[in-house]
């Protein structure tokens, strides 16, 4: 049995080939039940990865954005987001990526963020985080007041979550919108310090958890609990334990 | 005398060398009077471009973000934003660019968006728009309802401008935050259809105007008036005249 990284790299190679083929080409865009867009690129990538996983790891489960869950027999589950950042993808912005995660007994143990157009891959396995093969590390930022915060869009915060987010965001050093999975890569490499989001699905965050943690950061739900397949879609990732504790305190106090 | 593009390419080569040198390195970040961040990379790029312009075009004026205006003697003015998207630059996000524009008699006649890390350059001269040397064109989108809209950040809208923007944004097909100058490049290449911003400075928009117009689009203030050194910082760029007229109507109606 291959280790995670070498198999995930093969998967990411295939995903990247498809993504680059369709990037900036005219594509029909369908709107899914949850109002999010999807194209043939999302579908073809996921089909390709599912088929490859089924051949090489027939006993493993698969959980993907477009084609749901295949229950496994050995406690291992591959979590796949074929294109995280579909809105970026369909508007020609290169900050989208394929997410590939591995759960054992429901716990995220390895993951990859593969950004094909920019040729950047963050990956983690056995507690080691790397960007394009080189070890990467979160920043030393320890307080919200010193933090650079990213979140994909204010539209992802429903109801009182927007005010909760705004309360935290008003106290940071610098705040930016945009990024999708790329923001977590920037966090794992120490360029930003904090990512706060809501409305995410398990395939959006489970492949990323091992990368942030192996890089020295923390990543939980807004209450500080570990992220699982059944989390509520509210996610906070931080460069350090001190920063994380303060961010979780502020998110919890506002609720 | 060289034409605009060949000289602007030389300038962009030098700017890109400096930007890439400092990108993702530890840099001291100063906060300017307008609360925006600046680093030695912004300053060194502008100094380098000003010095080169002063040597090659001694009679031309210069208007730059970091070092203000040098009045010229021949009616030509170079407008420079050394790093548009400084917040992206200092957080490791590659979507920043150097903007170089040329005004004649105060009218923007040629411009370049140079994105060094992604190696993409949009340029316009003599009514022709190109991306990396190849002609580019805006989309055929003609209505707000069909449009993909980008804006850098909701924080740029002060007072009632936020509600005005939100009114327009609620009627588009797809809306995204982020991008800075890159969004206008995506517009000029037909990947998105609409960019609406406020709080911009002349060096943020004047170098971009010739690119959007030469690519087949429109770019004015929110009242539909041509952009000048004295515009109010509210900018709307559209893929087509029909779309632009509808967007301006909606922005004006809300005010």
CSV table of C-alpha atoms in Angstrom, one decimal:
chain,number,residue,atom,x,y,z
A,1,UNK,CA,0.0,0.0,0.0
A,2,UNK,CA,1.4,3.4,-1.0
A,3,UNK,CA,1.6,6.2,1.6
A,4,UNK,CA,-0.9,9.0,1.4
A,5,UNK,CA,1.3,11.6,-0.2
A,6,UNK,CA,2.5,9.7,-3.2
A,7,UNK,CA,-1.1,8.5,-4.0
A,8,UNK,CA,-2.6,11.9,-3.4
A,9,UNK,CA,0.0,13.4,-5.8
A,10,UNK,CA,-1.1,11.1,-8.5
A,11,UNK,CA,-4.7,12.0,-7.9
A,12,UNK,CA,-3.8,15.7,-7.9
A,13,UNK,CA,-1.9,15.3,-11.2
A,14,UNK,CA,-5.0,13.9,-12.8
A,15,UNK,CA,-7.3,16.5,-11.2
A,16,UNK,CA,-4.9,19.3,-12.3
A,17,UNK,CA,-4.9,18.1,-15.9
A,18,UNK,CA,-8.7,18.3,-16.1
A,19,UNK,CA,-8.9,21.6,-14.2
A,20,UNK,CA,-6.3,23.3,-16.5
A,21,UNK,CA,-8.0,22.0,-19.6
A,22,UNK,CA,-11.3,23.7,-18.7
A,23,UNK,CA,-10.0,26.8,-17.0
A,24,UNK,CA,-11.0,30.0,-18.8
A,25,UNK,CA,-12.9,28.0,-21.4
A,26,UNK,CA,-16.6,28.5,-22.0
A,27,UNK,CA,-18.4,26.1,-19.7
A,28,UNK,CA,-22.1,25.5,-19.0
A,29,UNK,CA,-22.7,26.4,-15.3
A,30,UNK,CA,-25.4,24.5,-13.4
A,31,UNK,CA,-26.8,25.7,-10.1
A,32,UNK,CA,-27.1,23.0,-7.4
A,33,UNK,CA,-29.9,22.6,-4.8
A,34,UNK,CA,-27.7,24.6,-2.3
A,35,UNK,CA,-27.5,27.4,-4.9
A,36,UNK,CA,-23.8,26.8,-5.6
A,37,UNK,CA,-22.5,26.5,-9.1
A,38,UNK,CA,-21.0,23.4,-10.7
A,39,UNK,CA,-19.5,22.6,-14.1
A,40,UNK,CA,-18.4,19.5,-16.0
A,41,UNK,CA,-14.9,20.1,-14.7
A,42,UNK,CA,-16.0,19.5,-11.0
A,43,UNK,CA,-17.8,16.4,-12.1
A,44,UNK,CA,-15.1,14.9,-14.3
A,45,UNK,CA,-12.4,15.5,-11.7
A,46,UNK,CA,-14.5,13.8,-9.0
A,47,UNK,CA,-15.4,10.9,-11.3
A,48,UNK,CA,-11.7,10.5,-12.2
A,49,UNK,CA,-10.5,10.5,-8.6
A,50,UNK,CA,-13.3,8.2,-7.3
A,51,UNK,CA,-12.5,5.7,-10.1
A,52,UNK,CA,-8.8,5.7,-9.3
A,53,UNK,CA,-9.4,5.4,-5.6
A,54,UNK,CA,-11.9,2.5,-6.1
A,55,UNK,CA,-9.3,0.7,-8.2
A,56,UNK,CA,-6.3,1.2,-6.0
A,57,UNK,CA,-8.0,1.2,-2.6
A,58,UNK,CA,-11.2,-0.9,-3.1
A,59,UNK,CA,-11.9,-1.2,0.6
A,60,UNK,CA,-11.7,2.5,1.4
A,61,UNK,CA,-14.8,4.8,1.6
A,62,UNK,CA,-15.2,7.9,-0.5
A,63,UNK,CA,-17.0,11.1,0.4
A,64,UNK,CA,-17.1,13.7,-2.4
A,65,UNK,CA,-18.8,17.0,-3.1
A,66,UNK,CA,-20.6,16.0,-6.3
A,67,UNK,CA,-21.3,12.2,-5.9
A,68,UNK,CA,-21.8,11.8,-2.2
A,69,UNK,CA,-20.6,8.9,0.0
A,70,UNK,CA,-19.4,5.4,-0.8
A,71,UNK,CA,-19.1,3.5,2.5
A,72,UNK,CA,-15.9,1.7,3.0
A,73,UNK,CA,-14.9,-1.5,4.8
A,74,UNK,CA,-11.6,-0.7,6.4
A,75,UNK,CA,-12.2,2.5,8.4
A,76,UNK,CA,-10.4,4.7,5.8
A,77,UNK,CA,-12.4,7.4,3.9
A,78,UNK,CA,-11.1,9.7,1.2
A,79,UNK,CA,-12.8,13.1,1.3
A,80,UNK,CA,-12.7,15.0,-2.0
A,81,UNK,CA,-13.6,18.4,-3.1
A,82,UNK,CA,-12.8,18.3,-6.9
A,83,UNK,CA,-12.8,22.1,-7.2
A,84,UNK,CA,-12.8,24.2,-4.0
A,85,UNK,CA,-13.5,27.7,-5.2
A,86,UNK,CA,-15.8,26.9,-8.1
A,87,UNK,CA,-16.8,30.6,-8.2
A,88,UNK,CA,-13.1,31.5,-8.7
A,89,UNK,CA,-12.7,28.8,-11.3
A,90,UNK,CA,-15.6,29.9,-13.4
A,91,UNK,CA,-14.5,33.5,-13.3
A,92,UNK,CA,-11.0,32.9,-14.4
A,93,UNK,CA,-9.4,33.4,-11.0
A,94,UNK,CA,-6.6,30.9,-10.4
A,95,UNK,CA,-7.1,30.6,-6.6
A,96,UNK,CA,-9.1,27.4,-6.7
A,97,UNK,CA,-7.8,23.9,-5.7
A,98,UNK,CA,-8.6,20.2,-5.4
A,99,UNK,CA,-8.8,19.0,-1.8
A,100,UNK,CA,-8.0,15.4,-1.0
A,101,UNK,CA,-8.2,14.2,2.6
A,102,UNK,CA,-7.9,10.9,4.3
A,103,UNK,CA,-9.9,10.0,7.4
A,104,UNK,CA,-9.2,7.0,9.7
A,105,UNK,CA,-12.1,6.1,12.0
A,106,UNK,CA,-13.6,9.5,11.1
A,107,UNK,CA,-10.5,11.5,12.1
A,108,UNK,CA,-8.7,13.5,9.5
A,109,UNK,CA,-5.1,12.2,9.4
A,110,UNK,CA,-3.7,13.4,6.1
A,111,UNK,CA,-4.6,16.0,3.5
A,112,UNK,CA,-3.6,17.9,0.4
A,113,UNK,CA,-4.6,21.3,-1.1
A,114,UNK,CA,-3.5,21.2,-4.8
A,115,UNK,CA,-3.7,24.5,-6.7
A,116,UNK,CA,-3.1,23.5,-10.3
A,117,UNK,CA,-2.8,26.8,-12.1
A,118,UNK,CA,-0.3,28.2,-9.6
A,119,UNK,CA,1.4,24.8,-9.3
A,120,UNK,CA,1.3,24.9,-5.5
A,121,UNK,CA,0.5,21.9,-3.3
A,122,UNK,CA,0.3,21.9,0.5
A,123,UNK,CA,0.2,18.4,2.0
A,124,UNK,CA,0.4,16.8,5.4
A,125,UNK,CA,1.0,13.3,6.6
A,126,UNK,CA,2.5,11.9,9.8
A,127,UNK,CA,2.4,15.3,11.3
A,128,UNK,CA,4.6,16.9,8.7
A,129,UNK,CA,3.3,19.8,6.6
A,130,UNK,CA,4.9,20.7,3.3
A,131,UNK,CA,4.4,23.2,0.4
A,132,UNK,CA,5.7,21.7,-2.8
A,133,UNK,CA,7.8,19.2,-0.8
A,134,UNK,CA,9.4,21.8,1.5
A,135,UNK,CA,8.4,21.9,5.2
A,136,UNK,CA,6.1,24.8,6.0
A,137,UNK,CA,5.1,26.4,9.3
A,138,UNK,CA,2.5,28.8,10.6
A,139,UNK,CA,3.4,32.3,11.9
A,140,UNK,CA,4.2,33.1,15.5
A,141,UNK,CA,1.2,35.4,15.8
A,142,UNK,CA,-0.3,35.0,19.2
A,143,UNK,CA,-3.0,37.7,19.5
A,144,UNK,CA,-6.1,38.6,17.5
A,145,UNK,CA,-4.9,42.3,17.5
A,146,UNK,CA,-1.8,41.3,15.5
A,147,UNK,CA,-3.5,38.8,13.2
A,148,UNK,CA,-4.1,38.9,9.4
A,149,UNK,CA,-7.6,37.4,8.9
A,150,UNK,CA,-9.0,35.9,5.7
A,151,UNK,CA,-12.5,34.7,4.9
A,152,UNK,CA,-13.9,33.8,1.6
A,153,UNK,CA,-17.0,36.0,1.6
A,154,UNK,CA,-19.3,37.8,4.1
A,155,UNK,CA,-22.2,36.1,2.3
A,156,UNK,CA,-21.3,32.8,3.9
A,157,UNK,CA,-22.4,34.1,7.4
A,158,UNK,CA,-26.1,33.5,7.9
A,159,UNK,CA,-28.2,35.4,10.6
A,160,UNK,CA,-26.2,36.4,13.7
A,161,UNK,CA,-23.0,34.7,12.4
A,162,UNK,CA,-22.3,37.9,10.4
A,163,UNK,CA,-22.2,40.1,13.5
A,164,UNK,CA,-20.2,37.5,15.3
A,165,UNK,CA,-17.6,37.5,12.5
A,166,UNK,CA,-17.7,41.3,12.2
A,167,UNK,CA,-17.0,41.6,15.9
A,168,UNK,CA,-13.9,39.4,15.6
A,169,UNK,CA,-12.8,41.0,12.3
A,170,UNK,CA,-13.0,44.5,13.7
A,171,UNK,CA,-10.2,43.7,16.2
A,172,UNK,CA,-7.6,42.3,13.8
A,173,UNK,CA,-4.6,43.9,12.2
A,174,UNK,CA,-5.7,43.3,8.6
A,175,UNK,CA,-8.7,41.6,7.1
A,176,UNK,CA,-9.3,40.4,3.6
A,177,UNK,CA,-12.1,38.6,1.7
A,178,UNK,CA,-11.5,35.9,-0.9
A,179,UNK,CA,-9.3,32.9,-1.1
A,180,UNK,CA,-11.3,29.7,-0.5
A,181,UNK,CA,-8.8,26.9,0.2
A,182,UNK,CA,-5.9,29.1,-0.7
A,183,UNK,CA,-6.3,31.1,2.5
A,184,UNK,CA,-5.6,27.9,4.5
A,185,UNK,CA,-2.4,27.3,2.5
A,186,UNK,CA,-1.3,30.9,3.2
A,187,UNK,CA,-2.0,30.2,6.9
A,188,UNK,CA,0.0,26.9,6.8
A,189,UNK,CA,2.9,28.8,5.3
A,190,UNK,CA,2.9,31.6,7.8
A,191,UNK,CA,1.7,34.5,5.5
A,192,UNK,CA,-1.6,35.0,7.3
A,193,UNK,CA,-2.7,34.1,10.9
A,194,UNK,CA,-6.4,33.5,11.0
A,195,UNK,CA,-9.2,32.1,8.8
A,196,UNK,CA,-12.8,32.2,10.0
A,197,UNK,CA,-15.7,30.8,7.9
A,198,UNK,CA,-19.2,29.4,8.1
A,199,UNK,CA,-21.5,27.4,5.9
A,200,UNK,CA,-18.7,25.0,4.9
A,201,UNK,CA,-19.2,21.3,4.1
A,202,UNK,CA,-17.0,18.5,5.4
A,203,UNK,CA,-15.2,18.2,2.0
A,204,UNK,CA,-14.3,21.9,2.3
A,205,UNK,CA,-12.5,21.6,5.7
A,206,UNK,CA,-11.6,18.0,6.5
A,207,UNK,CA,-8.8,17.7,3.9
A,208,UNK,CA,-7.3,20.9,5.3
A,209,UNK,CA,-7.3,20.1,9.0
A,210,UNK,CA,-4.1,17.9,9.0
A,211,UNK,CA,-2.2,20.5,7.1
A,212,UNK,CA,-3.0,23.4,9.5
A,213,UNK,CA,-2.3,21.2,12.5
A,214,UNK,CA,1.0,19.7,11.2
A,215,UNK,CA,2.1,23.2,10.3
A,216,UNK,CA,1.8,24.2,13.9
A,217,UNK,CA,-1.7,25.8,13.9
A,218,UNK,CA,-5.1,24.9,15.2
A,219,UNK,CA,-8.3,24.3,13.3
A,220,UNK,CA,-11.7,23.6,15.0
A,221,UNK,CA,-15.3,24.7,14.9
A,222,UNK,CA,-16.3,28.0,16.5
A,223,UNK,CA,-16.6,26.3,19.9
A,224,UNK,CA,-13.1,24.9,19.8
A,225,UNK,CA,-14.3,21.3,19.1
A,226,UNK,CA,-12.5,19.1,16.6
A,227,UNK,CA,-13.9,19.1,13.1
A,228,UNK,CA,-15.7,16.0,12.0
A,229,UNK,CA,-18.1,14.8,9.3
A,230,UNK,CA,-20.9,16.1,11.5
A,231,UNK,CA,-19.6,19.6,12.4
A,232,UNK,CA,-21.9,22.6,11.8
A,233,UNK,CA,-19.8,24.2,9.0
A,234,UNK,CA,-18.4,26.9,11.2
A,235,UNK,CA,-14.6,26.8,11.0
A,236,UNK,CA,-11.7,28.7,12.6
A,237,UNK,CA,-8.1,28.1,11.8
A,238,UNK,CA,-5.3,29.9,13.7
A,239,UNK,CA,-1.5,30.1,13.5
A,240,UNK,CA,-1.0,29.3,17.2
A,241,UNK,CA,-2.7,27.8,20.3
A,242,UNK,CA,-2.8,31.2,22.0
A,243,UNK,CA,-4.3,33.0,19.0
A,244,UNK,CA,-6.8,30.1,18.6
A,245,UNK,CA,-7.9,30.3,22.2
A,246,UNK,CA,-8.5,34.1,22.0
A,247,UNK,CA,-10.4,33.8,18.6
A,248,UNK,CA,-12.6,31.0,20.0
A,249,UNK,CA,-13.3,33.0,23.1
A,250,UNK,CA,-14.4,36.0,21.0
A,251,UNK,CA,-16.5,33.9,18.6
A,252,UNK,CA,-18.2,32.1,21.6
A,253,UNK,CA,-18.7,35.3,23.6
A,254,UNK,CA,-20.6,36.9,20.7
A,255,UNK,CA,-23.1,34.0,20.3
B,1,UNK,CA,10.7,58.0,-28.7
B,2,UNK,CA,9.6,54.5,-27.9
B,3,UNK,CA,5.9,53.6,-28.0
B,4,UNK,CA,4.1,53.1,-24.7
B,5,UNK,CA,4.0,49.3,-24.6
B,6,UNK,CA,7.7,48.7,-25.1
B,7,UNK,CA,8.7,51.3,-22.5
B,8,UNK,CA,6.0,50.1,-20.1
B,9,UNK,CA,7.2,46.5,-20.5
B,10,UNK,CA,10.7,47.6,-19.5
B,11,UNK,CA,9.2,49.4,-16.4
B,12,UNK,CA,7.1,46.3,-15.6
B,13,UNK,CA,10.2,44.1,-15.9
B,14,UNK,CA,12.0,46.2,-13.3
B,15,UNK,CA,8.9,46.4,-11.0
B,16,UNK,CA,8.4,42.7,-11.2
B,17,UNK,CA,11.9,41.9,-10.3
B,18,UNK,CA,11.6,44.0,-7.1
B,19,UNK,CA,8.1,42.6,-6.3
B,20,UNK,CA,9.2,39.0,-6.7
B,21,UNK,CA,12.3,39.6,-4.6
B,22,UNK,CA,10.2,40.8,-1.6
B,23,UNK,CA,7.1,38.6,-2.1
B,24,UNK,CA,6.5,36.3,0.9
B,25,UNK,CA,9.6,37.6,2.7
B,26,UNK,CA,9.4,39.2,6.1
B,27,UNK,CA,8.8,42.9,5.5
B,28,UNK,CA,8.1,45.8,7.9
B,29,UNK,CA,4.7,47.2,7.2
B,30,UNK,CA,4.0,50.9,7.7
B,31,UNK,CA,0.5,52.3,7.9
B,32,UNK,CA,-0.1,55.5,5.9
B,33,UNK,CA,-2.2,58.5,6.8
B,34,UNK,CA,-5.2,57.0,4.8
B,35,UNK,CA,-4.8,53.8,7.0
B,36,UNK,CA,-3.5,51.7,4.0
B,37,UNK,CA,-0.3,49.6,4.4
B,38,UNK,CA,2.9,50.2,2.6
B,39,UNK,CA,6.3,48.4,2.5
B,40,UNK,CA,9.8,49.0,1.1
B,41,UNK,CA,8.7,47.0,-2.0
B,42,UNK,CA,6.0,49.7,-2.9
B,43,UNK,CA,8.6,52.4,-2.3
B,44,UNK,CA,11.5,50.8,-4.2
B,45,UNK,CA,9.3,50.0,-7.2
B,46,UNK,CA,8.0,53.5,-7.5
B,47,UNK,CA,11.4,55.1,-7.0
B,48,UNK,CA,12.8,52.8,-9.7
B,49,UNK,CA,10.0,53.6,-12.2
B,50,UNK,CA,10.2,57.4,-11.5
B,51,UNK,CA,13.9,57.4,-12.0
B,52,UNK,CA,13.7,55.5,-15.2
B,53,UNK,CA,10.9,57.7,-16.6
B,54,UNK,CA,12.7,60.9,-15.6
B,55,UNK,CA,15.8,59.7,-17.5
B,56,UNK,CA,14.0,58.5,-20.6
B,57,UNK,CA,11.1,61.0,-20.7
B,58,UNK,CA,12.4,64.1,-18.9
B,59,UNK,CA,9.5,66.3,-20.1
B,60,UNK,CA,6.8,64.0,-18.9
B,61,UNK,CA,4.9,64.4,-15.7
B,62,UNK,CA,4.7,61.6,-13.1
B,63,UNK,CA,1.9,60.9,-10.6
B,64,UNK,CA,2.5,58.0,-8.3
B,65,UNK,CA,0.9,56.5,-5.2
B,66,UNK,CA,3.9,56.9,-2.8
B,67,UNK,CA,5.7,60.0,-4.0
B,68,UNK,CA,3.0,62.2,-5.4
B,69,UNK,CA,3.1,64.4,-8.5
B,70,UNK,CA,6.0,65.7,-10.7
B,71,UNK,CA,4.5,68.2,-13.1
B,72,UNK,CA,5.5,67.7,-16.7
B,73,UNK,CA,6.1,70.1,-19.6
B,74,UNK,CA,4.7,68.2,-22.6
B,75,UNK,CA,1.1,67.3,-21.6
B,76,UNK,CA,2.1,63.6,-20.9
B,77,UNK,CA,1.8,62.2,-17.4
B,78,UNK,CA,2.7,58.7,-16.2
B,79,UNK,CA,0.4,57.4,-13.5
B,80,UNK,CA,1.9,54.7,-11.4
B,81,UNK,CA,0.7,52.3,-8.7
B,82,UNK,CA,3.8,50.4,-7.7
B,83,UNK,CA,1.8,47.6,-6.0
B,84,UNK,CA,-2.0,47.6,-6.5
B,85,UNK,CA,-3.2,45.1,-3.9
B,86,UNK,CA,-0.6,45.8,-1.2
B,87,UNK,CA,-2.8,43.8,1.3
B,88,UNK,CA,-2.6,40.8,-1.1
B,89,UNK,CA,1.1,41.3,-1.4
B,90,UNK,CA,1.8,41.4,2.3
B,91,UNK,CA,-0.3,38.3,2.9
B,92,UNK,CA,1.3,36.1,0.3
B,93,UNK,CA,-1.5,36.3,-2.2
B,94,UNK,CA,-0.2,36.6,-5.8
B,95,UNK,CA,-3.1,38.7,-7.1
B,96,UNK,CA,-1.3,42.1,-6.9
B,97,UNK,CA,0.0,44.1,-9.8
B,98,UNK,CA,2.0,47.1,-10.9
B,99,UNK,CA,-0.2,49.7,-12.8
B,100,UNK,CA,1.4,51.9,-15.4
B,101,UNK,CA,-0.8,54.4,-17.2
B,102,UNK,CA,-0.2,57.3,-19.6
B,103,UNK,CA,-2.3,60.4,-19.8
B,104,UNK,CA,-2.2,63.0,-22.6
B,105,UNK,CA,-3.9,66.2,-21.6
B,106,UNK,CA,-5.3,64.5,-18.6
B,107,UNK,CA,-7.0,61.8,-20.7
B,108,UNK,CA,-5.9,58.1,-20.1
B,109,UNK,CA,-4.6,56.9,-23.5
B,110,UNK,CA,-2.6,53.8,-22.7
B,111,UNK,CA,-2.1,51.5,-19.7
B,112,UNK,CA,-0.8,48.3,-18.3
B,113,UNK,CA,-1.7,45.9,-15.5
B,114,UNK,CA,1.4,43.8,-14.8
B,115,UNK,CA,0.9,40.8,-12.4
B,116,UNK,CA,4.5,39.6,-11.8
B,117,UNK,CA,4.0,36.4,-9.8
B,118,UNK,CA,1.5,35.1,-12.3
B,119,UNK,CA,3.4,36.4,-15.2
B,120,UNK,CA,0.3,38.0,-16.7
B,121,UNK,CA,0.2,41.5,-18.4
B,122,UNK,CA,-2.8,43.3,-19.7
B,123,UNK,CA,-1.9,46.3,-21.8
B,124,UNK,CA,-3.7,48.8,-24.1
B,125,UNK,CA,-2.4,51.3,-26.6
B,126,UNK,CA,-3.9,52.8,-29.8
B,127,UNK,CA,-7.3,51.1,-29.0
B,128,UNK,CA,-5.9,47.6,-28.8
B,129,UNK,CA,-6.0,45.5,-25.7
B,130,UNK,CA,-3.8,42.5,-25.1
B,131,UNK,CA,-3.0,39.9,-22.5
B,132,UNK,CA,0.6,38.7,-22.8
B,133,UNK,CA,0.7,40.0,-26.3
B,134,UNK,CA,-2.6,38.4,-27.5
B,135,UNK,CA,-5.7,40.4,-28.2
B,136,UNK,CA,-8.3,40.2,-25.5
B,137,UNK,CA,-11.9,41.1,-25.5
B,138,UNK,CA,-14.7,41.6,-22.9
B,139,UNK,CA,-17.7,39.2,-22.7
B,140,UNK,CA,-21.0,39.7,-24.6
B,141,UNK,CA,-22.9,40.1,-21.3
B,142,UNK,CA,-25.5,42.8,-21.7
B,143,UNK,CA,-27.6,42.7,-18.5
B,144,UNK,CA,-26.9,43.0,-14.8
B,145,UNK,CA,-29.0,39.8,-14.2
B,146,UNK,CA,-26.5,37.8,-16.3
B,147,UNK,CA,-23.4,39.5,-14.9
B,148,UNK,CA,-20.5,38.1,-12.8
B,149,UNK,CA,-19.5,41.0,-10.5
B,150,UNK,CA,-16.3,41.5,-8.6
B,151,UNK,CA,-15.3,44.1,-6.0
B,152,UNK,CA,-12.2,44.1,-3.9
B,153,UNK,CA,-13.9,44.5,-0.5
B,154,UNK,CA,-17.2,45.7,1.0
B,155,UNK,CA,-15.1,47.8,3.4
B,156,UNK,CA,-14.3,50.2,0.6
B,157,UNK,CA,-17.9,51.5,0.5
B,158,UNK,CA,-18.4,54.3,3.0
B,159,UNK,CA,-21.9,55.4,4.3
B,160,UNK,CA,-24.7,54.9,1.9
B,161,UNK,CA,-22.4,53.6,-0.8
B,162,UNK,CA,-22.6,50.1,0.8
B,163,UNK,CA,-26.4,49.9,0.4
B,164,UNK,CA,-26.1,51.2,-3.2
B,165,UNK,CA,-23.5,48.5,-4.0
B,166,UNK,CA,-25.6,45.8,-2.2
B,167,UNK,CA,-28.7,46.8,-4.2
B,168,UNK,CA,-26.8,46.3,-7.5
B,169,UNK,CA,-25.0,43.2,-6.2
B,170,UNK,CA,-28.3,41.5,-5.2
B,171,UNK,CA,-29.4,41.4,-8.8
B,172,UNK,CA,-26.3,39.8,-10.5
B,173,UNK,CA,-25.8,36.2,-11.5
B,174,UNK,CA,-22.6,35.8,-9.3
B,175,UNK,CA,-20.7,38.1,-7.0
B,176,UNK,CA,-17.3,37.8,-5.5
B,177,UNK,CA,-15.0,39.8,-3.3
B,178,UNK,CA,-11.2,40.2,-3.8
B,179,UNK,CA,-9.1,40.9,-6.8
B,180,UNK,CA,-7.9,44.5,-6.8
B,181,UNK,CA,-6.5,45.2,-10.3
B,182,UNK,CA,-6.7,41.5,-11.3
B,183,UNK,CA,-10.5,41.8,-11.5
B,184,UNK,CA,-10.2,44.4,-14.3
B,185,UNK,CA,-7.9,42.1,-16.1
B,186,UNK,CA,-10.5,39.3,-15.8
B,187,UNK,CA,-13.1,41.7,-17.2
B,188,UNK,CA,-10.9,42.7,-20.1
B,189,UNK,CA,-10.4,39.0,-21.0
B,190,UNK,CA,-14.2,38.2,-20.8
B,191,UNK,CA,-14.1,36.1,-17.7
B,192,UNK,CA,-16.2,38.4,-15.6
B,193,UNK,CA,-18.6,41.2,-16.6
B,194,UNK,CA,-18.8,43.9,-14.0
B,195,UNK,CA,-16.5,45.5,-11.4
B,196,UNK,CA,-17.9,48.1,-9.0
B,197,UNK,CA,-15.7,49.9,-6.5
B,198,UNK,CA,-15.4,53.0,-4.4
B,199,UNK,CA,-12.7,54.8,-2.4
B,200,UNK,CA,-10.2,54.4,-5.2
B,201,UNK,CA,-7.4,56.8,-6.1
B,202,UNK,CA,-6.5,58.0,-9.6
B,203,UNK,CA,-3.5,55.6,-9.7
B,204,UNK,CA,-5.9,52.7,-9.0
B,205,UNK,CA,-8.1,53.3,-12.0
B,206,UNK,CA,-6.5,55.6,-14.6
B,207,UNK,CA,-4.0,53.0,-15.9
B,208,UNK,CA,-6.8,50.5,-16.2
B,209,UNK,CA,-9.3,52.7,-18.2
B,210,UNK,CA,-7.6,52.3,-21.6
B,211,UNK,CA,-7.5,48.5,-21.2
B,212,UNK,CA,-11.2,48.0,-20.4
B,213,UNK,CA,-12.2,50.4,-23.2
B,214,UNK,CA,-9.9,48.9,-25.8
B,215,UNK,CA,-11.2,45.4,-24.9
B,216,UNK,CA,-14.7,46.5,-25.7
B,217,UNK,CA,-16.0,47.5,-22.3
B,218,UNK,CA,-16.9,50.7,-20.5
B,219,UNK,CA,-15.3,52.3,-17.4
B,220,UNK,CA,-16.6,55.5,-15.8
B,221,UNK,CA,-17.6,56.9,-12.4
B,222,UNK,CA,-21.0,55.8,-10.9
B,223,UNK,CA,-22.7,58.6,-12.8
B,224,UNK,CA,-21.4,57.4,-16.1
B,225,UNK,CA,-18.8,60.3,-16.4
B,226,UNK,CA,-15.3,59.7,-17.8
B,227,UNK,CA,-12.7,59.0,-15.1
B,228,UNK,CA,-10.1,61.8,-14.5
B,229,UNK,CA,-7.5,62.8,-11.9
B,230,UNK,CA,-10.4,64.6,-10.1
B,231,UNK,CA,-13.0,61.8,-10.1
B,232,UNK,CA,-14.6,60.9,-6.7
B,233,UNK,CA,-13.1,57.4,-6.5
B,234,UNK,CA,-16.3,55.6,-7.4
B,235,UNK,CA,-15.7,53.3,-10.4
B,236,UNK,CA,-17.8,51.0,-12.5
B,237,UNK,CA,-16.4,48.9,-15.3
B,238,UNK,CA,-18.6,46.8,-17.6
B,239,UNK,CA,-18.2,44.3,-20.5
B,240,UNK,CA,-20.6,46.1,-22.8
B,241,UNK,CA,-22.4,49.5,-23.3
B,242,UNK,CA,-25.8,48.0,-22.6
B,243,UNK,CA,-24.6,46.4,-19.3
B,244,UNK,CA,-22.9,49.6,-18.4
B,245,UNK,CA,-26.0,51.8,-19.0
B,246,UNK,CA,-28.1,49.4,-16.8
B,247,UNK,CA,-25.5,49.3,-14.0
B,248,UNK,CA,-25.1,53.1,-14.0
B,249,UNK,CA,-28.8,53.5,-13.9
B,250,UNK,CA,-29.1,51.2,-10.9
B,251,UNK,CA,-26.2,52.9,-9.1
B,252,UNK,CA,-27.6,56.4,-9.7
B,253,UNK,CA,-31.2,55.4,-8.8
B,254,UNK,CA,-30.0,54.2,-5.4
B,255,UNK,CA,-28.3,57.4,-4.5
